[in-house]
N, CA and C of each residue as an Amber inpcrd file, in Angstrom:
protein
   522
  -8.9750000  14.2170000  23.4950000  -7.8880000  13.3340000  23.8050000
  -7.8490000  12.1460000  22.8760000  -6.7900000  11.4050000  22.9980000
  -6.5650000  10.2060000  22.2000000  -7.2740000   9.0260000  22.8560000
  -8.1640000   8.3870000  22.1260000  -8.9430000   7.2920000  22.7080000
  -8.5090000   5.9200000  22.2180000  -8.0490000   5.8100000  20.9950000
  -7.6690000   4.5120000  20.4580000  -6.5900000   4.7010000  19.4130000
  -5.6220000   3.7930000  19.4150000  -4.5560000   3.8710000  18.4280000
  -4.5990000   2.7200000  17.4430000  -5.5870000   1.8580000  17.5450000
  -5.6250000   0.7310000  16.6290000  -6.8020000  -0.1710000  16.8900000
  -6.6730000  -1.3850000  16.4260000  -7.7280000  -2.3750000  16.5780000
  -7.5630000  -3.0390000  17.9350000  -8.6220000  -3.0800000  18.7010000
  -8.5430000  -3.7390000  20.0030000  -9.3000000  -5.0530000  19.9440000
  -9.1130000  -5.8640000  20.9680000  -9.8610000  -7.1130000  21.0600000
  -9.2210000  -8.2890000  20.3560000  -7.9260000  -8.1940000  20.0210000
  -7.2650000  -9.3230000  19.3840000  -7.1380000 -10.4670000  20.3860000
  -7.3460000 -11.6920000  19.9200000  -7.2310000 -12.8540000  20.7920000
  -6.2080000 -13.8050000  20.1920000  -5.2220000 -14.1850000  20.9910000
  -4.1970000 -15.0890000  20.4820000  -4.7330000 -16.4850000  20.2250000
  -5.4580000 -17.0430000  21.1760000  -5.8680000 -18.4440000  21.0640000
  -6.6810000 -18.6900000  19.7950000  -7.6800000 -17.8690000  19.5370000
  -8.4950000 -18.0360000  18.3290000  -7.7100000 -17.7480000  17.0670000
  -6.9030000 -16.7100000  17.1040000  -6.0740000 -16.3670000  15.9490000
  -5.0720000 -17.4660000  15.6390000  -4.5140000 -18.0620000  16.6960000
  -3.5420000 -19.1370000  16.5120000  -4.1420000 -20.3470000  15.8180000
  -5.3550000 -20.7050000  16.1830000  -6.0410000 -21.8310000  15.5320000
  -6.2720000 -21.5100000  14.0540000  -6.7060000 -20.2950000  13.7680000
  -6.9390000 -19.8890000  12.3830000  -5.6710000 -19.9300000  11.5430000
  -4.5780000 -19.4160000  12.0740000  -3.2980000 -19.4310000  11.3580000
  -2.8300000 -20.8670000  11.1450000  -3.0030000 -21.7180000  12.1520000
  -2.5930000 -23.1160000  12.0450000  -3.3430000 -23.8150000  10.9120000
  -4.6530000 -23.6740000  10.8780000  -5.4680000 -24.3310000   9.8460000
  -5.1240000 -23.7850000   8.4570000  -5.0030000 -22.4700000   8.3370000
  -4.6640000 -21.8680000   7.0440000  -3.2730000 -22.3070000   6.5860000
  -2.3310000 -22.4030000   7.5130000  -0.9750000 -22.8410000   7.1660000
  -0.9690000 -24.2820000   6.6820000  -1.6970000 -25.1510000   7.3820000
  -1.7790000 -26.5480000   6.9450000  -2.3150000 -26.6390000   5.5210000
  -3.3670000 -25.9160000   5.2490000  -3.9770000 -25.9360000   3.9090000
  -2.9830000 -25.4440000   2.8570000  -2.3450000 -24.3120000   3.1110000
  -1.4170000 -23.7170000   2.1460000  -0.1940000 -24.6060000   1.9280000
   0.4010000 -25.0830000   3.0030000   1.6110000 -25.8970000   2.8920000
   1.3340000 -27.2190000   2.1950000   0.1810000 -27.8060000   2.4470000
  -0.1860000 -29.0470000   1.7600000  -0.2780000 -28.7990000   0.2520000
  -0.8810000 -27.6840000  -0.1330000  -0.9930000 -27.3440000  -1.5630000
   0.3710000 -27.1380000  -2.2060000   1.3260000 -26.6240000  -1.4370000
   2.6660000 -26.3430000  -1.9610000   3.6320000 -27.5120000  -1.7850000
   3.1940000 -28.5810000  -1.1170000   4.0450000 -29.7480000  -0.9140000
   5.1550000 -29.5430000   0.1140000   4.9310000 -28.6540000   1.0680000
   5.9220000 -28.3850000   2.1180000   5.4500000 -29.0500000   3.4050000
   6.3570000 -29.7570000   4.0570000   6.0130000 -30.4130000   5.3240000
   5.8170000 -29.3540000   6.4050000   4.7260000 -29.4730000   7.1470000
   4.4090000 -28.4840000   8.1810000   5.5040000 -28.3950000   9.2340000
   6.0490000 -29.5410000   9.6630000   7.0610000 -29.5060000  10.7240000
   8.3250000 -28.7840000  10.2770000   8.6800000 -28.9130000   9.0010000
   9.8490000 -28.1880000   8.4940000   9.5820000 -26.6840000   8.4840000
   8.4010000 -26.3180000   8.0500000   8.0040000 -24.9080000   8.0570000
   7.9840000 -24.3700000   9.4850000   7.4140000 -25.1430000  10.4090000
   7.3200000 -24.7060000  11.8070000   8.7010000 -24.5260000  12.4230000
   9.6160000 -25.4640000  12.1780000  10.9690000 -25.3280000  12.7210000
  11.6320000 -24.0410000  12.2280000  11.3200000 -23.6490000  11.0070000
  11.9070000 -22.4440000  10.4250000  11.2720000 -21.1620000  10.9730000
   9.9550000 -21.1240000  11.0600000   9.2400000 -19.8750000  11.3530000
   8.9660000 -19.6330000  12.8380000   8.7630000 -20.6890000  13.6010000
   8.3290000 -20.5630000  15.0010000   9.2460000 -19.6960000  15.8690000
  10.5790000 -19.7890000  15.7380000  11.4060000 -18.9670000  16.6280000
  11.1350000 -17.4630000  16.5440000  10.6320000 -16.9930000  15.4320000
  10.3980000 -15.5490000  15.2720000   9.0070000 -15.0920000  15.7040000
   8.0810000 -15.9980000  15.8840000   6.7070000 -15.6270000  16.2260000
   6.6120000 -14.7780000  17.4910000   7.3580000 -15.0940000  18.5560000
   7.2290000 -14.2900000  19.7760000   7.5420000 -12.8000000  19.6010000
   8.3280000 -12.4510000  18.6010000   8.5930000 -11.0260000  18.3830000
   7.2980000 -10.2760000  18.0850000   6.3720000 -10.9340000  17.4140000
   5.0690000 -10.3220000  17.1550000   4.3120000 -10.0340000  18.4380000
   4.4370000 -10.9330000  19.4330000   3.7820000 -10.6880000  20.7230000
   4.3260000  -9.4330000  21.3730000   5.6380000  -9.2850000  21.2920000
   6.2610000  -8.1310000  21.9370000   5.6020000  -6.8480000  21.4600000
   5.5150000  -6.6900000  20.1520000   4.9460000  -5.4580000  19.6060000
   3.4380000  -5.3950000  19.7820000   2.7720000  -6.5350000  19.7040000
   1.3260000  -6.5610000  19.9340000   0.9670000  -6.1480000  21.3440000
   1.7030000  -6.6550000  22.3180000   1.4200000  -6.3060000  23.7180000
   1.8230000  -4.8710000  24.0350000   2.8530000  -4.3760000  23.3930000
   3.1780000  -2.9510000  23.5590000   2.0360000  -2.1140000  22.9920000
   1.4510000  -2.5610000  21.8820000   0.2740000  -1.8850000  21.3310000
  -0.8940000  -1.9150000  22.3040000  -1.1060000  -3.0560000  22.9690000
  -2.1540000  -3.1410000  23.9960000  -1.8840000  -2.1570000  25.1270000
  -0.6250000  -2.0240000  25.5080000  -0.2460000  -1.0880000  26.5670000
  -0.5340000   0.3500000  26.1340000  -0.1450000   0.6970000  24.9230000
  -0.3900000   2.0490000  24.4080000  -1.8860000   2.3300000  24.3290000
  -2.6620000   1.3290000  23.9200000  -4.1180000   1.4830000  23.8440000
  -4.7710000   1.5130000  25.2180000  -4.0490000   1.1070000  26.2520000
  -4.6050000   1.0730000  27.6040000  -5.5890000  -0.0540000  27.8090000
  -5.4510000  -1.1250000  27.0360000  -6.3710000  -2.2560000  27.1310000
  -5.6480000  -3.4710000  27.7040000  -6.4060000  -4.4430000  28.1230000
  -5.8810000  -5.6860000  28.6940000  -4.9780000  -5.4200000  29.8940000
  -5.3520000  -4.4290000  30.6790000  -4.5550000  -4.0780000  31.8550000
  -4.6940000  -5.1440000  32.9330000  -3.8350000  -5.0240000  33.9280000
  -3.7700000  -6.0360000  34.9680000  -4.7370000  -5.8200000  36.1120000
  -4.5990000  -6.6890000  37.0790000  -5.4220000  -6.6290000  38.2850000
  -4.9670000  -5.4680000  39.1670000  -5.8190000  -5.0960000  40.0830000
  -5.5120000  -4.0310000  41.0360000  -4.2690000  -4.4330000  41.8290000
  -3.3940000  -3.4560000  42.0700000  -2.1550000  -3.7320000  42.7870000
  -1.7680000  -2.5740000  43.6940000  -0.9370000  -2.8650000  44.6600000
  -0.3280000  -1.8250000  45.4920000   1.1700000  -1.7470000  45.2090000
   1.6350000  -2.4830000  44.2020000   3.0650000  -2.4900000  43.8790000
   3.5040000  -1.1070000  43.3920000   4.7680000  -0.7530000  43.5980000
   5.2440000   0.5740000  43.2120000   5.2020000   0.8310000  41.7090000
   5.1420000  -0.2030000  40.8920000   5.0720000  -0.0070000  39.4460000
   3.6360000  -0.0950000  38.9160000   2.6790000  -0.1120000  39.8150000
   1.2790000  -0.0690000  39.3950000   1.0060000   1.1900000  38.5890000
   0.0790000   1.1000000  37.6650000  -0.2160000   2.2170000  36.7590000
  -1.7170000   2.4680000  36.7010000  -2.0530000   3.6920000  36.3540000
  -3.4480000   4.0380000  36.0900000  -3.6990000   3.8940000  34.5990000
  -4.8270000   3.2770000  34.2480000  -5.2140000   3.1200000  32.8490000
  -6.5080000   3.8880000  32.6230000  -6.5190000   4.7890000  31.6440000
  -7.6950000   5.6380000  31.4180000  -8.9970000   4.8750000  31.1840000
  -8.9220000   3.6710000  30.6120000 -10.1470000   2.9220000  30.3140000
 -10.6420000   2.1190000  31.5150000  -9.9030000   2.1620000  32.6240000
 -10.3100000   1.4410000  33.8300000 -11.3320000   2.2710000  34.5880000
 -12.5760000   1.8090000  34.6530000 -13.6140000   2.6000000  35.3220000
 -13.3830000   2.7810000  36.8230000 -12.5980000   1.8960000  37.4430000
 -12.3800000   2.0140000  38.8880000 -11.3230000   3.0550000  39.2350000
 -10.4750000   3.4010000  38.2680000  -9.4160000   4.3670000  38.5270000
  -8.3560000   3.8560000  39.4870000  -8.2140000   2.5520000  39.5880000
  -7.2710000   1.9370000  40.5270000  -5.9020000   1.7300000  39.8870000
  -4.8920000   1.6250000  40.7270000  -3.5750000   1.2250000  40.2420000
  -3.6640000  -0.2190000  39.7670000  -3.0660000  -0.4870000  38.6200000
  -3.1450000  -1.8190000  38.0100000  -1.7590000  -2.3080000  37.6100000
  -1.6140000  -3.6320000  37.5730000  -0.3960000  -4.2190000  37.0150000
  -0.3490000  -3.8930000  35.5230000   0.8170000  -3.4910000  34.9980000
   0.9480000  -3.3260000  33.5490000   1.1800000  -4.7030000  32.9090000
   0.1670000  -5.5430000  32.9620000   0.3110000  -6.9410000  32.5480000
   0.6670000  -7.0750000  31.0720000   0.3380000  -6.0670000  30.2730000
   0.7080000  -6.1070000  28.8550000   2.2320000  -6.1390000  28.7170000
   2.9140000  -5.3970000  29.5970000   4.3760000  -5.3700000  29.5540000
   4.9660000  -6.6790000  30.0770000   4.3100000  -7.2950000  31.0480000
   4.7530000  -8.6130000  31.5200000   4.6600000  -9.6160000  30.3640000
   3.5500000  -9.5350000  29.6300000   3.3680000 -10.4380000  28.4890000
   4.3840000 -10.1540000  27.3970000   4.6260000  -8.8710000  27.1160000
   5.6140000  -8.5170000  26.0940000   6.9690000  -9.1240000  26.4390000
   7.3030000  -9.1040000  27.7180000   8.5960000  -9.6400000  28.1500000
   8.6080000 -11.1710000  28.1340000   7.6370000 -11.8180000  28.7840000
   7.6570000 -13.2850000  28.8910000   7.2980000 -13.9950000  27.5890000
   6.1580000 -13.6190000  26.9880000   5.6960000 -14.2870000  25.7640000
   6.4740000 -13.8140000  24.5500000   7.0830000 -12.6430000  24.6730000
   7.8160000 -12.0720000  23.5550000   9.3100000 -12.2750000  23.6740000
   9.9480000 -11.4310000  24.4510000  11.4100000 -11.4040000  24.5170000
  11.9920000 -12.7090000  25.0610000  11.4950000 -13.1830000  26.1980000
  12.0570000 -14.3970000  26.8130000  11.8190000 -15.6210000  25.9270000
  10.5910000 -15.7930000  25.4440000  10.3010000 -16.9550000  24.6000000
  11.0960000 -16.8940000  23.2980000  11.2400000 -15.7110000  22.7110000
  12.0700000 -15.5580000  21.5120000  13.5050000 -15.9910000  21.8040000
  14.0760000 -15.5210000  22.9130000  15.4640000 -15.8540000  23.2530000
  15.6490000 -17.3620000  23.4200000  14.7050000 -18.0100000  24.0840000
  14.7890000 -19.4660000  24.2770000  14.7270000 -20.1800000  22.9290000
  13.7470000 -19.8300000  22.1190000  13.5890000 -20.4960000  20.8210000
  14.7740000 -20.2200000  19.9040000  15.2700000 -18.9940000  19.9250000
  16.4020000 -18.6370000  19.0660000  17.6380000 -19.4420000  19.4740000
  17.8450000 -19.6030000  20.7810000  18.9950000 -20.3690000  21.2730000
  18.8810000 -21.8510000  20.9140000  17.6680000 -22.3800000  20.8730000
  17.4620000 -23.8080000  20.6090000  17.3400000 -24.1520000  19.1260000
  17.2160000 -23.1700000  18.2620000  16.8920000 -23.4370000  16.8550000
  17.9170000 -24.3050000  16.1350000  19.1510000 -24.2690000  16.5320000
  20.2030000 -25.0630000  15.8800000  20.4590000 -26.4020000  16.5810000
  19.8010000 -26.6320000  17.6880000  20.0030000 -27.8550000  18.4700000
  18.8490000 -28.8290000  18.2250000  18.6220000 -29.1310000  16.9870000
  17.4560000 -29.9350000  16.6290000  17.5930000 -31.3730000  17.1320000
  16.8840000 -31.6790000  18.2010000  16.8800000 -33.0380000  18.7560000
  16.0310000 -33.9600000  17.8860000  14.9740000 -33.4150000  17.3050000
  14.1140000 -34.1670000  16.4020000  13.3730000 -33.1790000  15.5080000
  12.9930000 -33.6690000  14.3610000  12.2950000 -32.8370000  13.3870000
  10.9690000 -32.3600000  13.9680000  10.7410000 -31.0500000  13.9160000
   9.4990000 -30.4860000  14.4170000   9.5310000 -30.0910000  15.8760000
  10.6880000 -30.1340000  16.5190000  10.7450000 -29.8770000  17.9640000
  10.3960000 -28.4430000  18.3410000  10.5650000 -27.5000000  17.4300000
  10.3350000 -26.0990000  17.7800000   8.8700000 -25.8270000  18.1100000
   7.9610000 -26.4920000  17.4330000   6.5390000 -26.2340000  17.6690000
   6.1010000 -26.6130000  19.0860000   6.3880000 -27.8220000  19.5710000
   5.9710000 -28.1170000  20.9470000   6.6880000 -27.2570000  21.9910000
   7.9350000 -26.8950000  21.7460000   8.6390000 -26.0170000  22.6880000
   7.9660000 -24.6520000  22.7160000   7.6320000 -24.1490000  21.5360000
   6.9440000 -22.8590000  21.4390000   5.5770000 -22.9100000  22.1340000
   4.7840000 -23.9260000  21.8270000   3.4520000 -24.0350000  22.4300000
   3.5400000 -24.1530000  23.9480000   4.4550000 -24.9830000  24.4230000
   4.6270000 -25.1430000  25.8610000   5.1440000 -23.8770000  26.5230000
   6.0860000 -23.2060000  25.8720000   6.6220000 -21.9570000  26.4180000
   5.5790000 -20.8620000  26.4710000   4.8000000 -20.7420000  25.3960000
   3.7410000 -19.7350000  25.3890000   2.7090000 -20.0500000  26.4690000
   2.3120000 -21.3170000  26.5600000   1.3030000 -21.7130000  27.5480000
   1.7770000 -21.4020000  28.9640000   3.0320000 -21.7030000  29.2580000
   3.5680000 -21.4390000  30.6000000   3.6050000 -19.9410000  30.8900000
   4.1090000 -19.1630000  29.9280000   4.1940000 -17.7110000  30.1270000
   2.8090000 -17.1020000  30.3050000   1.8790000 -17.4930000  29.4530000
   0.5260000 -16.9360000  29.5250000  -0.1600000 -17.3380000  30.8280000
   0.0270000 -18.5850000  31.2530000  -0.5730000 -19.0550000  32.5000000
  -0.0950000 -18.1930000  33.6690000   1.1930000 -17.9100000  33.7160000
   1.7640000 -17.0890000  34.7930000   1.2300000 -15.6650000  34.7410000
   1.2690000 -15.0570000  33.5570000   0.8460000 -13.6560000  33.4210000
  -0.6270000 -13.4870000  33.7530000  -1.4340000 -14.5050000  33.4920000
  -2.8680000 -14.4110000  33.7720000  -3.1670000 -14.1550000  35.2510000
  -2.2440000 -14.4980000  36.1390000  -2.4410000 -14.1990000  37.5600000
  -2.3940000 -12.6930000  37.8240000  -1.7700000 -11.9450000  36.9190000
  -1.6390000 -10.4950000  37.0730000  -2.5910000  -9.7200000  36.1690000
  -3.1810000 -10.3850000  35.2100000  -4.0470000  -9.7440000  34.2240000
  -5.4960000  -9.7450000  34.7120000  -6.2040000  -8.6690000  34.4480000
  -7.6180000  -8.5760000  34.8150000  -8.4110000  -9.5680000  33.9650000
  -9.1710000 -10.4770000  34.5890000  -9.9630000 -11.4340000  33.8040000
 -11.0030000 -10.7090000  32.9360000 -11.3600000 -11.3220000  31.8270000
 -12.4000000 -10.7630000  30.9650000 -13.6630000 -10.5640000  31.7860000
 -14.2480000  -9.3840000  31.6800000 -15.4000000  -9.0470000  32.5250000
 -16.5920000  -9.9660000  32.2800000 -16.7760000 -10.4230000  31.0510000
 -17.9240000 -11.2780000  30.7480000 -17.6850000 -12.7380000  31.1460000
 -16.4330000 -13.1000000  31.4730000 -16.1370000 -14.4790000  31.8650000
 -15.7670000 -14.6050000  33.3360000 -15.0330000 -13.6250000  33.8350000
 -14.5810000 -13.6970000  35.2200000 -13.6260000 -14.8540000  35.4230000
 -13.6020000 -15.3650000  36.6280000 -12.7650000 -16.5180000  36.9370000
 -13.6140000 -17.7780000  36.8660000 -13.0160000 -18.8430000  36.3820000
 -13.7170000 -20.1080000  36.2180000 -13.2390000 -21.0360000  37.3360000
 -14.1410000 -21.7410000  37.9360000 -13.8390000 -22.6100000  39.0790000
 -13.2690000 -21.7910000  40.2320000 -13.5740000 -20.5090000  40.2460000
 -13.1930000 -19.6510000  41.3580000 -11.8010000 -19.0690000  41.3360000
 -10.8940000 -19.6190000  40.5000000  -9.5260000 -19.1130000  40.5640000
  -8.7720000 -19.1120000  39.2390000  -9.2680000 -19.7570000  38.1980000
  -8.5880000 -19.7790000  36.9060000  -9.3290000 -18.9170000  35.8940000
  -8.5600000 -18.2240000  35.0610000  -9.1650000 -17.4340000  33.9900000
  -9.3320000 -18.3230000  32.7570000 -10.0910000 -17.8420000  31.7950000
 -10.2530000 -18.5830000  30.5400000  -8.8960000 -18.7300000  29.8540000
  -8.0690000 -17.6830000  29.9090000  -6.7260000 -17.7660000  29.3270000
  -5.8950000 -18.8690000  29.9560000  -6.0370000 -19.0690000  31.2600000
  -5.2960000 -20.1380000  31.9310000  -5.8150000 -21.5090000  31.5310000
  -7.1310000 -21.6500000  31.4340000  -7.6850000 -22.9370000  30.9920000
  -7.2390000 -23.2650000  29.5690000  -7.2790000 -22.2730000  28.6870000
  -6.8250000 -22.4950000  27.3160000  -5.3320000 -22.8020000  27.2800000
  -4.5760000 -22.1810000  28.1690000  -3.1360000 -22.4400000  28.2320000
  -2.8430000 -23.8570000  28.7240000  -3.6440000 -24.3590000  29.6460000
  -3.4880000 -25.7530000  30.0890000  -3.7200000 -26.6870000  28.9030000
  -4.7740000 -26.4200000  28.1380000  -5.0350000 -27.2160000  26.9380000
  -3.8900000 -27.1300000  25.9440000  -3.3470000 -25.9350000  25.7680000
  -2.2290000 -25.7520000  24.8470000  -0.9960000 -26.5160000  25.3380000
  -0.7470000 -26.5110000  26.6360000   0.3950000 -27.2460000  27.1890000
   0.2330000 -28.7490000  26.9610000  -0.9840000 -29.2570000  27.1210000
  -1.2330000 -30.6820000  26.8760000  -1.0110000 -31.0320000  25.4080000
  -1.4370000 -30.1470000  24.5190000  -1.1950000 -30.3530000  23.0830000
   0.3050000 -30.3290000  22.8000000   1.0290000 -29.4180000  23.4440000
   2.4820000 -29.3300000  23.2610000   3.1620000 -30.6300000  23.6840000
   2.7500000 -31.1690000  24.8190000   3.3350000 -32.4250000  25.3040000
   3.0260000 -33.5590000  24.3310000   1.7700000 -33.6740000  23.9210000
   1.3790000 -34.7370000  22.9880000   2.1180000 -34.5990000  21.6610000
   2.2240000 -33.3710000  21.1430000   2.9270000 -33.1470000  19.8760000
   4.4070000 -33.4920000  20.0150000   5.0070000 -33.1000000  21.1370000
   6.4190000 -33.4100000  21.3550000   6.6760000 -34.9090000  21.4040000
   5.8370000 -35.6310000  22.1250000   5.9820000 -37.0900000  22.2210000
   5.7930000 -37.7220000  20.8440000   4.7470000 -37.3130000  20.1430000
   4.4580000 -37.8730000  18.8170000   5.6020000 -37.6010000  17.8360000
   6.0360000 -36.3460000  17.7680000   7.0820000 -35.9890000  16.8090000
   8.4100000 -36.6670000  17.1450000   8.7190000 -36.7740000  18.4010000
   9.9770000 -37.4300000  18.8000000   9.9510000 -38.9230000  18.4420000
   8.8260000 -39.5720000  18.6830000   8.7170000 -41.0150000  18.3930000
   8.6860000 -41.3030000  16.9010000   8.0140000 -40.4470000  16.1480000
   7.7960000 -40.7200000  14.7290000   8.7540000 -39.9990000  13.8010000
   9.5370000 -39.0760000  14.3240000  10.4930000 -38.3610000  13.4830000
   9.8450000 -37.6040000  12.3520000   8.6030000 -37.1520000  12.5820000
   7.8730000 -36.4440000  11.5220000   7.6970000 -35.0030000  11.8680000
């Protein structure tokens, strides 16, 4: 049978930090302002989530918590053999399609230079925080403080960064 269709174990939070640092370095060398680049590129980023999460679904990884809902699914890599939320598809929809639609609609309504980045960060953080309630927590981490996953804690941090960036960029016009 088919066991794997690609690379598994991709992490958005760590990858996002790496892309951010590399982009800052590259754009500084080229003399391009990061906020201008972000306003241009950010609206399209969620499309990558859509296809990435569909890939997770096809691979049968990052499945959701046990459910009794009628759309629950069996995932071959789940040792319990239980019906699970297809949380990868929830993520594809919220972090991908919905966030893309919001950003695409707002891209021409520039209230201040750099506004797309905090909207994107806040939107991703909110979507991920919600989906984490349906996603199976990482087995090596479990739930932290009894009810939050690591993804939710990181999303709270991302939301705080989004708020701070939005306030800073709006006040300074940078």
